[in-house]
Amino acid sequence: MKKLVLFLIVMSVSNIFPQVNVNSVYLKNPELSVGYVDSCASFWFKAWDQTRGGFYTNVSKTGTPLTSWGTQKDMISQSRNAYGLTRAYMLTGKKEYLELADKALKFMYKSAWDTVNAGWINSVNQYGVASNPTENKTAFNQHYALLGISAYYEATNDSLHELWLSSSATDNTVLLWDDNNNEEFGGYFDYGTYNWSYREGRPRRKVFLNDLNDKYTGFSSIIGKDIYTRNGSAEVENIFDARVFEFPKPKELIKEIILQGMENNEILLDFFSGSTVTAQAVLELNKQNSGKRKFICVQLPEKTEVNSEAYKAGYKTIADIGKERIRRVIKKIKDENESKLDLDGKANKQDLGFKALNCKRATLRFGKQK
């Protein structure tokens, strides 16, 4: 009886979903598509700006830039071409396609990302400068940027592109998703102003009356207001005039955590200090409320990439970047203090010294000496 029931079920399913006869020779033999993919990918090499980087958007039928139509380089062109070149590499195995896709994405990161307001800029000129900085940012463009990044990461598992993919996807949700609790709402807004001033319905921290009687207010799962990963990148660029460190934590995030869990005279130990944002947060908080907090930052002398902005600026290790950041932050605080009238006698009393110590191989020896 069980065999009969199983037979009837199989017969029923086969009647509902009949077999499809594949007629396309390209679906029957996918290798026939490789030649077309190879030809299409090589076509876009002509649209690449060999001098300044980036793909020109307007090209002729032969693939060369059509300057009479404009010399802009749309963000979509960079992401789309990076996607196509990555897929071409996956089909043909030609590394030059993957290398050009990598260059296109890095050009996009450097030129098309709005480091001040966040989000992808629609278009830049041939020099990589925003064509219209105050133009609205559409949800289409913000999501389209992920196309090339996701394809490249899928093909290579590259950590840099993984960070950009994760960060950009998170920002899309934060900046574009309508998170109003009303069930009638939801989904992504179609666009936002260049500085996202239209945003509404973001979650707000709720503090109850009994929390105010405690020493520390309740620690919200939503840390701070308008604190994003991109703020950390902008802070480093403001200090060094270059992007010498990728995806540093924003100082306001560290300040928020310090205020929640530290007394004014305690020591904060950061075992993985990176760009030493912890030191900057402590120094600036001490200035704001006359605190006496101290910091200990630990960082291995991890070497920077030879072709990175940090290496070109003279910082051979991550530790070098961290030490220089502390020096520059201290100098900035000193300059600010000297430019103000010391009416309460506190301006020049902040401890702004720090020591940089290097670990060496131990000289102590144990056991029998031969």
XYZ file of C-alpha atoms in Angstrom:
370
model
C 0.000 0.000 0.000
C 2.866 2.382 0.897
C 4.530 1.728 -2.466
C 1.290 2.539 -4.261
C 0.883 5.848 -2.402
C 4.496 6.830 -3.178
C 3.977 5.975 -6.838
C 0.849 8.140 -7.008
C 2.671 11.102 -5.401
C 5.527 10.861 -7.878
C 3.095 10.697 -10.771
C 1.201 13.732 -9.461
C 4.344 15.851 -9.058
C 5.573 14.952 -12.534
C 2.251 16.056 -13.975
C 2.340 19.400 -12.115
C 5.974 20.155 -13.063
C 6.592 18.697 -16.511
C 10.140 18.350 -17.792
C 11.364 21.352 -19.798
C 13.086 20.687 -23.079
C 16.235 22.816 -23.220
C 16.735 24.073 -26.765
C 19.472 26.679 -26.282
C 22.859 25.369 -27.357
C 24.494 27.720 -24.830
C 22.594 26.159 -21.943
C 23.377 22.695 -23.232
C 27.043 23.593 -23.731
C 27.997 26.532 -21.414
C 31.565 26.495 -22.707
C 30.274 28.024 -25.948
C 29.605 31.269 -23.982
C 33.221 31.699 -22.924
C 34.242 33.312 -26.201
C 31.515 35.938 -25.977
C 32.347 36.681 -22.345
C 36.040 36.958 -23.192
C 35.319 39.373 -26.046
C 32.997 41.532 -23.935
C 35.450 41.761 -21.022
C 38.391 42.733 -23.245
C 36.197 45.443 -24.844
C 36.080 47.415 -21.566
C 39.850 47.683 -21.254
C 39.708 50.565 -23.727
C 37.387 52.536 -21.419
C 39.860 52.419 -18.522
C 41.710 55.658 -17.708
C 45.338 54.530 -17.626
C 46.482 57.827 -16.101
C 43.969 58.608 -13.343
C 42.132 55.307 -12.967
C 38.431 54.568 -13.257
C 36.184 53.615 -16.178
C 34.773 56.359 -18.376
C 31.001 56.062 -18.625
C 30.535 57.391 -22.156
C 32.316 55.256 -24.745
C 32.042 54.802 -28.487
C 31.017 51.583 -30.231
C 34.690 50.610 -30.309
C 35.035 51.108 -26.547
C 37.156 54.270 -26.555
C 36.052 57.242 -24.370
C 33.505 59.494 -26.064
C 34.693 62.791 -24.594
C 32.192 64.864 -26.591
C 29.464 63.328 -24.408
C 31.346 64.083 -21.188
C 34.278 62.653 -19.264
C 32.447 61.606 -16.111
C 33.004 58.296 -14.387
C 29.753 57.069 -12.873
C 29.899 54.919 -9.761
C 27.579 52.440 -11.469
C 30.091 52.034 -14.312
C 32.820 51.042 -11.849
C 30.654 48.499 -10.007
C 29.070 47.058 -13.158
C 32.372 46.633 -14.989
C 34.009 45.150 -11.885
C 31.159 42.651 -11.745
C 31.488 41.707 -15.427
C 35.273 41.428 -15.288
C 35.129 39.267 -12.171
C 32.626 36.904 -13.778
C 34.795 36.834 -16.911
C 37.765 35.796 -14.781
C 35.676 33.043 -13.187
C 34.811 31.689 -16.642
C 38.105 32.200 -18.474
C 40.667 32.118 -15.677
C 42.395 35.232 -17.069
C 43.892 37.096 -14.115
C 44.069 40.410 -15.984
C 40.285 40.637 -15.736
C 40.374 40.175 -11.977
C 43.202 42.694 -11.613
C 41.266 45.365 -13.499
C 38.129 44.628 -11.460
C 40.187 45.178 -8.299
C 41.463 48.527 -9.608
C 37.944 49.645 -10.520
C 36.614 48.888 -7.054
C 39.523 50.609 -5.326
C 38.967 53.674 -7.531
C 35.312 53.580 -6.482
C 36.235 53.348 -2.784
C 38.631 56.265 -3.043
C 36.595 58.613 -5.243
C 32.908 57.703 -5.104
C 32.400 57.212 -1.364
C 31.159 60.305 0.496
C 33.487 60.395 3.514
C 31.587 63.307 5.087
C 27.922 62.327 4.722
C 28.241 58.615 3.822
C 26.754 56.895 0.804
C 27.923 56.463 -2.757
C 28.261 59.543 -4.934
C 26.485 59.122 -8.259
C 29.262 60.386 -10.496
C 32.779 61.859 -10.401
C 34.727 63.746 -13.037
C 37.798 62.412 -14.790
C 39.949 63.468 -11.809
C 37.843 61.565 -9.294
C 36.070 64.624 -7.819
C 32.312 64.573 -7.240
C 30.483 66.068 -10.223
C 27.560 67.266 -8.088
C 28.249 66.898 -4.337
C 24.723 67.974 -3.321
C 22.870 65.630 -5.683
C 20.295 63.267 -4.168
C 21.458 59.707 -3.486
C 19.146 57.019 -4.830
C 18.532 53.615 -3.278
C 19.198 52.106 -6.712
C 22.745 53.458 -6.807
C 23.477 52.614 -3.184
C 22.493 48.992 -3.733
C 24.044 48.763 -7.193
C 27.422 49.578 -5.666
C 27.320 46.207 -3.913
C 27.086 44.321 -7.222
C 30.752 44.476 -8.176
C 31.991 44.251 -4.589
C 29.995 41.100 -3.827
C 31.115 39.386 -7.041
C 34.782 40.133 -6.353
C 34.512 38.927 -2.770
C 32.750 35.757 -3.920
C 35.610 35.032 -6.313
C 38.520 35.880 -4.003
C 37.433 36.127 -0.345
C 39.520 39.307 -0.247
C 39.323 40.896 3.233
C 39.366 44.530 2.032
C 36.398 44.032 -0.267
C 34.618 42.025 2.428
C 34.887 45.032 4.761
C 33.506 47.393 2.127
C 30.679 44.987 1.321
C 29.688 44.603 4.963
C 30.030 48.296 5.804
C 28.138 49.516 2.728
C 25.321 47.004 3.202
C 24.960 48.077 6.833
C 24.873 51.749 5.862
C 22.172 51.031 3.284
C 20.001 49.590 6.016
C 20.721 52.411 8.458
C 20.286 55.233 5.961
C 17.568 53.956 3.634
C 15.402 51.456 5.487
C 12.099 52.796 6.858
C 12.243 51.376 10.369
C 8.991 52.929 11.550
C 7.332 50.488 13.950
C 3.958 50.977 12.275
C 3.141 47.857 10.252
C 1.981 50.019 7.352
C 5.549 51.119 6.750
C 8.778 49.350 5.907
C 10.993 48.919 2.885
C 13.701 51.161 1.456
C 13.166 54.810 0.658
C 13.656 55.622 -3.013
C 16.273 58.282 -2.348
C 17.773 60.594 0.218
C 19.290 64.044 0.153
C 23.053 64.248 -0.169
C 23.441 64.521 3.634
C 20.499 62.185 4.489
C 18.670 64.975 6.322
C 15.306 63.506 5.286
C 15.710 60.436 7.512
C 12.898 59.693 9.921
C 11.790 56.913 12.235
C 15.180 55.824 13.531
C 15.056 54.067 16.927
C 15.572 56.296 19.931
C 17.047 55.456 23.296
C 14.453 55.157 26.056
C 15.585 55.957 29.618
C 13.259 55.221 32.541
C 13.032 57.376 35.647
C 14.568 54.760 37.954
C 17.616 54.560 35.678
C 18.387 58.189 36.424
C 18.819 57.400 40.129
C 21.569 54.887 39.396
C 25.240 55.723 39.100
C 25.261 54.717 35.469
C 22.367 55.019 33.068
C 21.196 51.864 31.342
C 23.451 50.790 28.483
C 21.361 50.888 25.340
C 21.780 48.337 22.576
C 21.788 51.361 20.227
C 25.091 53.026 21.016
C 25.015 56.763 20.589
C 23.357 58.836 17.928
C 24.657 59.052 14.376
C 27.794 57.031 15.141
C 28.896 55.073 12.087
C 32.017 53.240 10.944
C 32.563 55.857 8.260
C 33.089 58.508 10.977
C 36.257 56.727 12.042
C 37.653 56.840 8.511
C 36.889 60.559 8.235
C 38.603 61.233 11.576
C 41.809 59.516 10.475
C 41.795 61.422 7.175
C 41.359 64.713 9.042
C 44.368 63.943 11.238
C 46.736 62.591 8.560
C 45.313 64.159 5.383
C 45.312 60.619 3.975
C 43.532 57.312 4.522
C 46.391 55.605 6.360
C 44.147 53.128 8.201
C 41.173 51.164 6.894
C 37.941 51.090 8.910
C 39.074 52.471 12.276
C 36.519 52.686 15.047
C 34.917 56.138 15.498
C 36.156 57.989 18.557
C 32.611 58.844 19.665
C 31.863 55.132 19.973
C 34.831 54.653 22.323
C 33.847 57.754 24.310
C 30.353 56.349 24.751
C 31.737 53.091 26.145
C 34.193 54.921 28.418
C 31.446 57.075 29.906
C 29.345 53.982 30.576
C 32.002 51.911 32.310
C 34.895 54.012 33.666
C 35.561 56.395 36.513
C 37.371 59.654 35.777
C 40.660 58.388 37.210
C 40.841 54.810 35.931
C 43.150 53.181 33.383
C 41.891 51.837 30.054
C 43.876 48.974 28.500
C 43.470 48.342 24.761
C 45.293 45.166 23.698
C 44.538 45.654 19.981
C 44.885 49.408 19.649
C 45.240 49.678 15.855
C 45.113 53.381 15.021
C 44.959 54.230 18.786
C 41.481 55.735 18.647
C 41.242 54.717 22.326
C 44.024 57.158 23.217
C 42.324 59.995 21.364
C 38.994 59.280 23.067
C 40.613 59.312 26.525
C 42.576 62.509 25.871
C 39.553 64.381 24.527
C 37.266 63.220 27.340
C 39.833 64.316 29.942
C 39.856 67.725 28.314
C 36.065 67.941 28.299
C 35.472 67.085 31.961
C 38.884 67.558 33.610
C 39.293 63.785 33.941
C 42.461 61.957 34.914
C 41.922 58.787 32.914
C 44.962 56.998 31.530
C 45.392 54.660 28.603
C 47.671 51.767 27.710
C 47.651 50.886 24.026
C 49.252 47.648 22.825
C 49.916 47.042 19.143
C 52.202 44.591 17.353
C 54.490 46.213 14.750
C 52.438 44.753 11.916
C 53.832 45.924 8.582
C 51.718 48.064 6.269
C 51.209 47.119 2.630
C 53.886 48.521 0.324
C 51.287 50.065 -2.014
C 49.106 51.464 0.795
C 48.580 55.143 1.630
C 50.171 54.526 5.039
C 53.375 53.128 3.579
C 53.620 55.953 1.050
C 53.231 58.453 3.906
C 56.176 56.890 5.749
C 54.372 54.635 8.215
C 55.950 51.215 7.869
C 53.923 49.561 10.658
C 50.487 49.888 12.258
C 52.243 50.860 15.490
C 53.869 53.818 13.707
C 50.435 55.084 12.706
C 49.160 54.774 16.270
C 52.059 56.648 17.848
C 51.841 59.460 15.314
C 48.089 59.795 15.877
C 48.651 60.283 19.609
C 51.302 62.937 18.938
C 49.042 64.856 16.584
C 46.021 64.684 18.886
C 48.125 65.976 21.813
C 49.489 68.824 19.690
C 45.964 69.756 18.627
C 44.766 69.854 22.250
C 47.763 71.976 23.266
C 47.141 74.417 20.427
C 43.482 74.701 21.402
C 44.357 75.314 25.047
C 46.882 78.014 24.178
C 44.370 79.845 22.009
C 41.838 80.166 24.841
C 41.797 82.342 27.931
C 42.480 80.256 31.033
C 39.780 81.821 33.207
C 39.359 78.858 35.573
C 43.024 77.845 35.692
C 42.388 74.366 34.287
C 43.324 74.699 30.633
C 47.008 73.792 30.999
C 46.725 71.269 33.836
C 45.805 68.267 31.706
C 48.453 65.537 31.578
C 49.327 65.324 27.886
C 52.455 63.221 28.076
C 52.836 59.648 26.853
C 55.582 57.044 26.567
C 56.141 54.692 23.644
C 57.804 51.430 24.655
C 59.029 48.651 22.368
C 59.111 44.980 23.346
C 62.465 43.261 22.881
C 63.540 39.658 23.085
C 64.107 38.646 26.729
C 67.712 38.454 27.913
C 66.985 36.223 30.918
C 67.963 32.604 30.554
C 66.784 29.696 32.625
C 68.238 26.251 33.218
C 71.806 25.118 32.734
C 73.996 27.291 30.581
C 76.297 25.531 28.177
